[in-house]
mmCIF file with all atom_site columns, C-alpha atoms in Angstrom:
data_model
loop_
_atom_site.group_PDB
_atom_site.id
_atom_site.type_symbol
_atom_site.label_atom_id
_atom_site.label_alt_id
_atom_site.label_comp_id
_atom_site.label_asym_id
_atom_site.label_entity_id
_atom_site.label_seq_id
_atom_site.pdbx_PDB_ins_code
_atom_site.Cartn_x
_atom_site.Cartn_y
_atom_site.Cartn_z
_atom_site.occupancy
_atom_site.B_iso_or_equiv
_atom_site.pdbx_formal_charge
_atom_site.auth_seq_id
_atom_site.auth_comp_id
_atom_site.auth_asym_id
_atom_site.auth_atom_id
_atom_site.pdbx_PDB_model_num
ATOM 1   C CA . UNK A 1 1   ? 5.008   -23.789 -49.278 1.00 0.00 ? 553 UNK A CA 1
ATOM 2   C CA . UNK A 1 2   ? 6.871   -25.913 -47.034 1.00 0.00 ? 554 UNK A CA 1
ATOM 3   C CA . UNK A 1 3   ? 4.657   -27.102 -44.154 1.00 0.00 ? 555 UNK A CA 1
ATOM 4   C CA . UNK A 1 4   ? 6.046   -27.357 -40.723 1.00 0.00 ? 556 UNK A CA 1
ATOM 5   C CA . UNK A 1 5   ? 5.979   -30.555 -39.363 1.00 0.00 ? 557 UNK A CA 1
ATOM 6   C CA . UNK A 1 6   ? 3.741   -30.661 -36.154 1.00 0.00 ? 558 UNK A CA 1
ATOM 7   C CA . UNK A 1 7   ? 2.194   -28.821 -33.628 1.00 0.00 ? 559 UNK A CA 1
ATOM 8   C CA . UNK A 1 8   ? 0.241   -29.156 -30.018 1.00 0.00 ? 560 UNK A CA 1
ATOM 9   C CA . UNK A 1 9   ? -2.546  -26.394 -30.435 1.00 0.00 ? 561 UNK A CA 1
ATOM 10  C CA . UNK A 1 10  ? -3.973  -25.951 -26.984 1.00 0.00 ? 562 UNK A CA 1
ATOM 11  C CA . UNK A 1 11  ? -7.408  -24.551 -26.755 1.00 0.00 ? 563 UNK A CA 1
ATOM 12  C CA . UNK A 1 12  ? -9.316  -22.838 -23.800 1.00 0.00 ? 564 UNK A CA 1
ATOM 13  C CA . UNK A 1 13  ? -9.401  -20.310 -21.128 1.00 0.00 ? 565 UNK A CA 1
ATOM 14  C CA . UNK A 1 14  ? -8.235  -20.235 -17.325 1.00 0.00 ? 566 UNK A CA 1
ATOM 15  C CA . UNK A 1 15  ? -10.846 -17.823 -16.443 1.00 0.00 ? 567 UNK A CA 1
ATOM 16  C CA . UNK A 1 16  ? -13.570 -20.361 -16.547 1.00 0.00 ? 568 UNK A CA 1
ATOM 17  C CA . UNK A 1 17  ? -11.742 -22.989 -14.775 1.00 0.00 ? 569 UNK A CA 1
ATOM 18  C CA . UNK A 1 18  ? -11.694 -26.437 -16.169 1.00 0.00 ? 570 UNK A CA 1
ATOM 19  C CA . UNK A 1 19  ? -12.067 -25.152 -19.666 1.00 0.00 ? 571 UNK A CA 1
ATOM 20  C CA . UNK A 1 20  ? -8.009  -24.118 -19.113 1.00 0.00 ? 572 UNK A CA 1
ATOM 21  C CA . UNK A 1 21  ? -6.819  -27.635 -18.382 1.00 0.00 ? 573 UNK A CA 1
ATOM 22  C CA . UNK A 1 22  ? -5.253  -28.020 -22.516 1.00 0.00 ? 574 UNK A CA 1
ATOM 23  C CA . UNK A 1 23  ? -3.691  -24.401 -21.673 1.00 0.00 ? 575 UNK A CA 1
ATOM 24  C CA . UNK A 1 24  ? -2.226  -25.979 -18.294 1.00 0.00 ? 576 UNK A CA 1
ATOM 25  C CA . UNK A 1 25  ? -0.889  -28.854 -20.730 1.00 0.00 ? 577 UNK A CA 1
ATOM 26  C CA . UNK A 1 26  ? 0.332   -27.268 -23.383 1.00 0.00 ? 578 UNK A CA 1
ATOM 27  C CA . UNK A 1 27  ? 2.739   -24.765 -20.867 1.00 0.00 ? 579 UNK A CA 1
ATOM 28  C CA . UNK A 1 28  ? 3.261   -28.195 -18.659 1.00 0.00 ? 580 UNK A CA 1
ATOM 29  C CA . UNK A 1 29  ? 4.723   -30.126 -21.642 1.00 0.00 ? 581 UNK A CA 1
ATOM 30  C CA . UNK A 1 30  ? 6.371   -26.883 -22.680 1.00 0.00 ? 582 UNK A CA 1
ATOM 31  C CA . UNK A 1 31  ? 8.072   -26.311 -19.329 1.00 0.00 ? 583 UNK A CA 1
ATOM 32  C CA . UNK A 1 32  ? 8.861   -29.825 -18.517 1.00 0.00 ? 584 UNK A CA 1
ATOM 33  C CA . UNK A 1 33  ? 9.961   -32.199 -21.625 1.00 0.00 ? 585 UNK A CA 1
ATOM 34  C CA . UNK A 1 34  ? 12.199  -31.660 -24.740 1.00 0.00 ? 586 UNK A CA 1
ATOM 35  C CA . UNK A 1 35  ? 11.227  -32.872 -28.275 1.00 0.00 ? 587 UNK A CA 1
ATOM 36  C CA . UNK A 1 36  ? 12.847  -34.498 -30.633 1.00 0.00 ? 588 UNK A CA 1
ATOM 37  C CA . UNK A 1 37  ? 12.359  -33.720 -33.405 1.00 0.00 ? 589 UNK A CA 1
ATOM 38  C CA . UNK A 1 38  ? 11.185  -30.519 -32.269 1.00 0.00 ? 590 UNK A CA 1
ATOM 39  C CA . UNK A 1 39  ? 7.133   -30.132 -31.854 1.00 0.00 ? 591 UNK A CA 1
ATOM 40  C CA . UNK A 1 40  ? 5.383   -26.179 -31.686 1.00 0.00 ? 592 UNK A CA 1
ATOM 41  C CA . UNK A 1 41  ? 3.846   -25.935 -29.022 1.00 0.00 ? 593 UNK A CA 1
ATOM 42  C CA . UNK A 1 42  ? 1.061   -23.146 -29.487 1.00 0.00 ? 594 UNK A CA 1
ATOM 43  C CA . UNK A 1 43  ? -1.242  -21.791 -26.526 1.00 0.00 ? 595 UNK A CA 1
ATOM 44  C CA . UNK A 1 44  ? -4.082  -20.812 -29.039 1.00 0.00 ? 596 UNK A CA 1
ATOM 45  C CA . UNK A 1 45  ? -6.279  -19.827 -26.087 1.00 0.00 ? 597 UNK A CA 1
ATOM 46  C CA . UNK A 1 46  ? -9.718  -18.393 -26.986 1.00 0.00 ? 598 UNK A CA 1
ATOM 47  C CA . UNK A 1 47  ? -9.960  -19.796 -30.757 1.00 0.00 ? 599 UNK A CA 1
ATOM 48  C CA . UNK A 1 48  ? -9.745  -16.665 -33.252 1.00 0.00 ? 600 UNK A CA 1
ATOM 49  C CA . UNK A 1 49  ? -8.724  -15.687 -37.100 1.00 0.00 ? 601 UNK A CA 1
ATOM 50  C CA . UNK A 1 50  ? -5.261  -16.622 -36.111 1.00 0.00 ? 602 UNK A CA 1
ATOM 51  C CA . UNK A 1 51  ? -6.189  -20.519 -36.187 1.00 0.00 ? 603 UNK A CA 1
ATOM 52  C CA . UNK A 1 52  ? -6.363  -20.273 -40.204 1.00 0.00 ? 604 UNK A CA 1
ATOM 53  C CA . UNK A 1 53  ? -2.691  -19.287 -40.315 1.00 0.00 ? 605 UNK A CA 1
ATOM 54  C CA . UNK A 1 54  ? -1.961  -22.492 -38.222 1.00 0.00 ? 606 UNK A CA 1
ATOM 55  C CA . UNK A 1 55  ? -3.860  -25.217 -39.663 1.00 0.00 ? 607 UNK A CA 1
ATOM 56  C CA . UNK A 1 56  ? -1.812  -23.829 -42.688 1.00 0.00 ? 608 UNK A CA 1
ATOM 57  C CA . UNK A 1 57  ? 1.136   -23.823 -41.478 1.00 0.00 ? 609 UNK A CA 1
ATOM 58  C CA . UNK A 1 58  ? 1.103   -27.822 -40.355 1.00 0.00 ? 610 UNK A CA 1
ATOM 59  C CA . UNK A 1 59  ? 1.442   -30.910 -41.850 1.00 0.00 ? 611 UNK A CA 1
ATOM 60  C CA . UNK A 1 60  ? 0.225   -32.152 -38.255 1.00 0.00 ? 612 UNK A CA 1
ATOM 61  C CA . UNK A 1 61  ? -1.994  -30.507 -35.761 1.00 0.00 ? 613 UNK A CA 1
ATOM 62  C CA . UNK A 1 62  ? -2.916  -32.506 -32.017 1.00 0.00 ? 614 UNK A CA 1
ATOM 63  C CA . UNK A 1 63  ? -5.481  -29.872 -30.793 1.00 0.00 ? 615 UNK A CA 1
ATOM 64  C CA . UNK A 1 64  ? -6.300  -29.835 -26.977 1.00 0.00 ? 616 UNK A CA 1
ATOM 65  C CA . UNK A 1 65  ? -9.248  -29.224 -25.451 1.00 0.00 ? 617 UNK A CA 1
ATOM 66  C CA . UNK A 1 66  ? -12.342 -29.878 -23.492 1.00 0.00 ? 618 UNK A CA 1
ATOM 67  C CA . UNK A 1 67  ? -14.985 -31.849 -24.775 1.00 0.00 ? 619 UNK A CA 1
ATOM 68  C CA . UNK A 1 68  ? -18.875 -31.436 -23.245 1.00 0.00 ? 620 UNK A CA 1
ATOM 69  C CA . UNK A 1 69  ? -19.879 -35.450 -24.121 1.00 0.00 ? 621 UNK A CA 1
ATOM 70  C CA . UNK A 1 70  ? -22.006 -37.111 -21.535 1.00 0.00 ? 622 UNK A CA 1
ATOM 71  C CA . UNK A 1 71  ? -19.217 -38.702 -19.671 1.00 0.00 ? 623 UNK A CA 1
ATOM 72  C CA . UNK A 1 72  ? -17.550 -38.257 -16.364 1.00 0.00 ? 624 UNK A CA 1
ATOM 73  C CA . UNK A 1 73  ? -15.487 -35.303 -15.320 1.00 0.00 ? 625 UNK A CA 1
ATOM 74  C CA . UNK A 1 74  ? -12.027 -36.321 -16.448 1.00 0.00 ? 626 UNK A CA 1
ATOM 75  C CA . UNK A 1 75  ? -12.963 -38.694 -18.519 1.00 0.00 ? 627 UNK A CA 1
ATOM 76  C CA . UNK A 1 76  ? -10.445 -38.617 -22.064 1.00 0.00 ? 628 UNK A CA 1
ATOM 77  C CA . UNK A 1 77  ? -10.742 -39.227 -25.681 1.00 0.00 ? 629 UNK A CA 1
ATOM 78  C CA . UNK A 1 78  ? -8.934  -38.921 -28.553 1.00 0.00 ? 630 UNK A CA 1
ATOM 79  C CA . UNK A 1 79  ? -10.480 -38.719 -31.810 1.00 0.00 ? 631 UNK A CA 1
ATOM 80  C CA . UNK A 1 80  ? -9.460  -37.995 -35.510 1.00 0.00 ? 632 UNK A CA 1
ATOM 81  C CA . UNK A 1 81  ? -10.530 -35.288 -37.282 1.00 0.00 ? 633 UNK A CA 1
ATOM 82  C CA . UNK A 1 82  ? -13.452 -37.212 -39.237 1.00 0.00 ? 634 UNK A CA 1
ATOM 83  C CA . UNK A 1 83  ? -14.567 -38.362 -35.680 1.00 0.00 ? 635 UNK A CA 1
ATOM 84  C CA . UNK A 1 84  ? -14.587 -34.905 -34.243 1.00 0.00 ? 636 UNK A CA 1
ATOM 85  C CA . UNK A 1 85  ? -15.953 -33.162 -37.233 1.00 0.00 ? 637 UNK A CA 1
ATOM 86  C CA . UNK A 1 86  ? -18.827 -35.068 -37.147 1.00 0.00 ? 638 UNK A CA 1
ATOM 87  C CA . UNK A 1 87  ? -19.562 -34.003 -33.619 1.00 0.00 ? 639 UNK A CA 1
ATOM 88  C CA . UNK A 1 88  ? -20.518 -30.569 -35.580 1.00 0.00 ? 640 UNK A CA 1
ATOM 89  C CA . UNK A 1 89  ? -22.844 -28.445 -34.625 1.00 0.00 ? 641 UNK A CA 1
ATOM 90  C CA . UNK A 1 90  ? -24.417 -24.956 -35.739 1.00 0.00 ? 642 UNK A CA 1
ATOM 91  C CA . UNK A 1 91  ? -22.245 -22.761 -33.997 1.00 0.00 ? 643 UNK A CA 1
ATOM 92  C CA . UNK A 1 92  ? -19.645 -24.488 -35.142 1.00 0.00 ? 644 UNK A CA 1
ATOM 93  C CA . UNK A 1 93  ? -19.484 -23.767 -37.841 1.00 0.00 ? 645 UNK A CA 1
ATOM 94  C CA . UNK A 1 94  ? -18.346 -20.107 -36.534 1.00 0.00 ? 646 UNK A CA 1
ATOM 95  C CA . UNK A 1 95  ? -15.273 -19.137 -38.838 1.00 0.00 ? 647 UNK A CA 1
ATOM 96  C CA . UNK A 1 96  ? -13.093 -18.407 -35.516 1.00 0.00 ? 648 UNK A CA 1
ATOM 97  C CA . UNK A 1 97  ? -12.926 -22.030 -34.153 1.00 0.00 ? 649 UNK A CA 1
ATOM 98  C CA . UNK A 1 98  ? -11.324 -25.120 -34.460 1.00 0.00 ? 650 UNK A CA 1
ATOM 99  C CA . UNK A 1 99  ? -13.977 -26.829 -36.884 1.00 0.00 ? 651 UNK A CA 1
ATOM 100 C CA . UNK A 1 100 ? -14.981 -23.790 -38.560 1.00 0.00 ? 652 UNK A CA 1
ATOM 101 C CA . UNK A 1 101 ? -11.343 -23.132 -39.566 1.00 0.00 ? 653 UNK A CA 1
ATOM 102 C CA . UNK A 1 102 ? -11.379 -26.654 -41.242 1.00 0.00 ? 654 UNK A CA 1
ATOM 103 C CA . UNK A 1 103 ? -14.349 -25.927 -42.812 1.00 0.00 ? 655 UNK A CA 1
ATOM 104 C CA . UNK A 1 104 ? -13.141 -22.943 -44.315 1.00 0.00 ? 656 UNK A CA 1
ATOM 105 C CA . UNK A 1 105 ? -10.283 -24.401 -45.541 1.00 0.00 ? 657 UNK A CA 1
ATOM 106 C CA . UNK A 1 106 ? -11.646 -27.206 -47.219 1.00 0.00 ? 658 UNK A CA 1
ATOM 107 C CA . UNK A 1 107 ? -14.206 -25.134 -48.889 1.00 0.00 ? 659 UNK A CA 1
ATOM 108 C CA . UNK A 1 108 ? -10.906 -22.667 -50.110 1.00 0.00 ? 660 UNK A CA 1
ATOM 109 C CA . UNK A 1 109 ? -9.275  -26.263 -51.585 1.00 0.00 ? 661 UNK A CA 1
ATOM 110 C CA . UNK A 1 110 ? -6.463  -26.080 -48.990 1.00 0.00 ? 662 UNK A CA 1
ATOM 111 C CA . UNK A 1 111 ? -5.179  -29.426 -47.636 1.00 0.00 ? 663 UNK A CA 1
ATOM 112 C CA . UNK A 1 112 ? -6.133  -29.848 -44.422 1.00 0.00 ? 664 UNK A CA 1
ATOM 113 C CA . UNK A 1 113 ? -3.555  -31.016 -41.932 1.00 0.00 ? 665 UNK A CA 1
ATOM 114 C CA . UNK A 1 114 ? -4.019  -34.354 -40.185 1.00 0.00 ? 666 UNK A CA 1
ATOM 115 C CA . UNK A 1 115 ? -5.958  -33.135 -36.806 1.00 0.00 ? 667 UNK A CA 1
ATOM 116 C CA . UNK A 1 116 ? -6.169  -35.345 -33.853 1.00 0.00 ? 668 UNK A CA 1
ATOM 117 C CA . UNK A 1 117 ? -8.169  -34.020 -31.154 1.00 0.00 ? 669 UNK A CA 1
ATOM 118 C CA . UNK A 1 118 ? -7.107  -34.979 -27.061 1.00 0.00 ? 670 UNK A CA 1
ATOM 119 C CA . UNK A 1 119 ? -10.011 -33.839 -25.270 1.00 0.00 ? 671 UNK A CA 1
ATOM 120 C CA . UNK A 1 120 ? -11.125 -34.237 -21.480 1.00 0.00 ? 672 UNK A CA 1
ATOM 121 C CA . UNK A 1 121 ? -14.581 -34.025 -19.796 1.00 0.00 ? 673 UNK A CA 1
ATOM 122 C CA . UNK A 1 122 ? -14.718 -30.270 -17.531 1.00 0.00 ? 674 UNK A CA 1
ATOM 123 C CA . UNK A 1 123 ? -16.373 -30.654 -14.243 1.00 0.00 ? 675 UNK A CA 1
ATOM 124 C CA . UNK A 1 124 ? -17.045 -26.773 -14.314 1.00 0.00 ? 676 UNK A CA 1
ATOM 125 C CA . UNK A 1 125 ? -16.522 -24.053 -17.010 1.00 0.00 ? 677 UNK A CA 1
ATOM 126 C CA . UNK A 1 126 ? -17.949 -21.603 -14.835 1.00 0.00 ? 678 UNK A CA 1
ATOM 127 C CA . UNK A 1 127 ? -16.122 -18.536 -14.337 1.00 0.00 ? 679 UNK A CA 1
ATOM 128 C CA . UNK A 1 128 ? -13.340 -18.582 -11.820 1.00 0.00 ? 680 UNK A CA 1
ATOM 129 C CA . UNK A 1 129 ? -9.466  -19.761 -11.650 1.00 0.00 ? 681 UNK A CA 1
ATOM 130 C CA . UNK A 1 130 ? -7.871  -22.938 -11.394 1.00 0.00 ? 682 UNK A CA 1
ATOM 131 C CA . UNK A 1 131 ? -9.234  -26.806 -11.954 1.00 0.00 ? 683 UNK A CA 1
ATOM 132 C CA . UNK A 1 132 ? -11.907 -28.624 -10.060 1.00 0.00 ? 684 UNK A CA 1
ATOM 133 C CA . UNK A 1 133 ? -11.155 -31.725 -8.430  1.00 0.00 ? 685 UNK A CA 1
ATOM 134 C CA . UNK A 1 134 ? -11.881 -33.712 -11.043 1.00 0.00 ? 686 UNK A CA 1
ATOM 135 C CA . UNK A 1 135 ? -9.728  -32.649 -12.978 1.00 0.00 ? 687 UNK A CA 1
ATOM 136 C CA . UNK A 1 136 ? -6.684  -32.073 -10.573 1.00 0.00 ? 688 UNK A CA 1
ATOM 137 C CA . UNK A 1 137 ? -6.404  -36.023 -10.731 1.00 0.00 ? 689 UNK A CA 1
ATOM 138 C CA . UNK A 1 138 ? -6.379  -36.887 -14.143 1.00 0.00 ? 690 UNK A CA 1
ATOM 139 C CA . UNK A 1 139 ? -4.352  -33.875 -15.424 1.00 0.00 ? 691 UNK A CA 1
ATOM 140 C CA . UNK A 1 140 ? -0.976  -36.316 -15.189 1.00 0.00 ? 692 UNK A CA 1
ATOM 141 C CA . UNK A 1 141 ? -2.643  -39.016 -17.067 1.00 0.00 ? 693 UNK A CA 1
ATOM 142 C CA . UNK A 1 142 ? -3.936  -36.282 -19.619 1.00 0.00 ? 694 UNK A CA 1
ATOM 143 C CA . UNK A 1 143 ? -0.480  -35.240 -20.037 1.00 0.00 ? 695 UNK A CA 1
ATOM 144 C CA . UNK A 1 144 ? 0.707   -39.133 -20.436 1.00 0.00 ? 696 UNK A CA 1
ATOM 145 C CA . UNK A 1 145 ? -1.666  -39.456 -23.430 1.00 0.00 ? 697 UNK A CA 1
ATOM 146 C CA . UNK A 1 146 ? -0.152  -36.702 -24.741 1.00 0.00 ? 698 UNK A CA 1
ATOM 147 C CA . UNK A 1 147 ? 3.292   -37.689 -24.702 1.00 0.00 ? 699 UNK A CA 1
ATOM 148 C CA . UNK A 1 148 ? 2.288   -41.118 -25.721 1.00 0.00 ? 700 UNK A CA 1
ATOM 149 C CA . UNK A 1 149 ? 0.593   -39.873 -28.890 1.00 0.00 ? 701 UNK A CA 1
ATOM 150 C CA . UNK A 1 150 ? 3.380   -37.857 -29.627 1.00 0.00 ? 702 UNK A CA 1
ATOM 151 C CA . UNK A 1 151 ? 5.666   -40.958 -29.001 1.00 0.00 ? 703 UNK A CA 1
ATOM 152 C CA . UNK A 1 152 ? 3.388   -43.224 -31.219 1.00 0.00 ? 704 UNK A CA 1
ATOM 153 C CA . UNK A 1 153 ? 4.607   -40.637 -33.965 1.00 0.00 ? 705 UNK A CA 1
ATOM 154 C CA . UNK A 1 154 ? 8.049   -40.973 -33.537 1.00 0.00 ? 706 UNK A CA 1
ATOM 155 C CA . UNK A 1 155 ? 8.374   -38.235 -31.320 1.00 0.00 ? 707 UNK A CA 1
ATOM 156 C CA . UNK A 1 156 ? 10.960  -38.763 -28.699 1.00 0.00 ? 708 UNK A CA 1
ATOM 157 C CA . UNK A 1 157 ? 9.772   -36.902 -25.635 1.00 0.00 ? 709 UNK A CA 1
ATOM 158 C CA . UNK A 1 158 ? 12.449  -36.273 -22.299 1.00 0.00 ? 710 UNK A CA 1
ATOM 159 C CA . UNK A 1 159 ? 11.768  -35.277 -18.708 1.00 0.00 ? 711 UNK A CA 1
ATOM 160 C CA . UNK A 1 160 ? 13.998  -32.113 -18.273 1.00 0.00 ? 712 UNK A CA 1
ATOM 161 C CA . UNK A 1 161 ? 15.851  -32.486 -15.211 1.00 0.00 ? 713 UNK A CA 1
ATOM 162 C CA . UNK A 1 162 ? 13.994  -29.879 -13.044 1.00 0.00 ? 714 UNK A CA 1
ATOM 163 C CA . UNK A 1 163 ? 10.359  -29.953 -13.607 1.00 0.00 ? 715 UNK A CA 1
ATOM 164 C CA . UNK A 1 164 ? 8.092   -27.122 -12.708 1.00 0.00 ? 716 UNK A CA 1
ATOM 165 C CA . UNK A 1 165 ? 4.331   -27.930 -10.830 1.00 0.00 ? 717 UNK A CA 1
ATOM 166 C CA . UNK A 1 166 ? 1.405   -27.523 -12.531 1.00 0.00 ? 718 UNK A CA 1
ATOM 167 C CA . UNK A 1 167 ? 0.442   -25.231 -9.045  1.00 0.00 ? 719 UNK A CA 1
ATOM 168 C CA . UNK A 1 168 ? 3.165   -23.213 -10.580 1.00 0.00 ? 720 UNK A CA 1
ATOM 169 C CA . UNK A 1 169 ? 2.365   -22.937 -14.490 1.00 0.00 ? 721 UNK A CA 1
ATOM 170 C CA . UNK A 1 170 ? -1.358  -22.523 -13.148 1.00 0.00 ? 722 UNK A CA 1
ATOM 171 C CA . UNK A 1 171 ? -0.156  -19.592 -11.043 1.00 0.00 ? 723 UNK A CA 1
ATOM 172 C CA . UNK A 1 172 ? 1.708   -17.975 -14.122 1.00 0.00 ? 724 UNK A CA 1
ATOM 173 C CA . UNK A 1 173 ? -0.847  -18.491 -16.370 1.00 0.00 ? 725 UNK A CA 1
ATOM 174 C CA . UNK A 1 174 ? -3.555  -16.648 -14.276 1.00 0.00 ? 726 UNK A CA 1
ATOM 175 C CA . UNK A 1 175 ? -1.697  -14.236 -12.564 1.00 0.00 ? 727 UNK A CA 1
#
């Protein structure tokens, strides 16, 4: 099977606040820049089944997320697969999420896609809407590291001429 060549996978939920910001990303880059050559950009949400089909489908995955390391809030990493794997815990290895669906794979004999993980510290993944403070300032630097990992691929990444807010992709996204 021919593998696609590369997807953003954003994971998370905007109904417990900062754990949305990769969602927020993922529609901002979406909304705002053109790709070339072209990148999927998928909102993968609450992890589920479905992530098997995509870590299949990829010769390159960046997944996007929040990370609970003892850091500050907004504070951003990016690690490789082997890096992030070995974060692992127990209920991780739950078939539905990002690290169980590599595990799976690799246990099946599938070749796993390169993964690179972009991952920021939440303030708050309490329930409730919209990003804390801490994380309303770094979101444009998160979105920089994307771009600039996409860019270190090859990836050439425009500004569309009329951007949209991320007060307005934050509105659509939880309304």
């Amino acid at each position: 099977m021919n593998k696609k060549q590369i997807a953003i996978l954003s994971i998370g939920n905007t109904l417990h606040k900062d754990e949305g910001i990769a969602l927020y990303a993922s529609k901002y880059l979406e909304s705002n820049y053109t790709f070339q050559p072209r990148v999927d950009i998928i909102h993968g949400g609450v992890e589920g089944k479905k992530l098997l089909n995509i870590f299949m489908e990829y010769q390159e995955i960046i997944v996007l997320d929040v990370i609970g390391i003892e850091d500050a809030p907004g504070s951003m990493y990016q690690f490789p697969m082997e890096t992030f794997r070995s974060f692992s815990t127990n209920e991780d290895d739950d078939e539905t999420g990002v690290l169980g669906c590599l595990n799976l794979l690799e246990r099946q004999g599938e070749t796993l896609p390169k993964v690179t993980l972009l991952a920021i510290i939440p303030q708050s993944i309490e329930p409730g809407r919209g990003l804390s403070s801490s994380l309303l300032k770094p979101f444009d630097a998160y979105v920089l590291m994307i771009i600039k990992s996409l860019e270190d691929k090859g990836i050439n990444c425009e500004e569309k001429a009329e951007k949209q807010t991320l007060e307005n992709i934050a509105a659509d996204l939880t309304s």
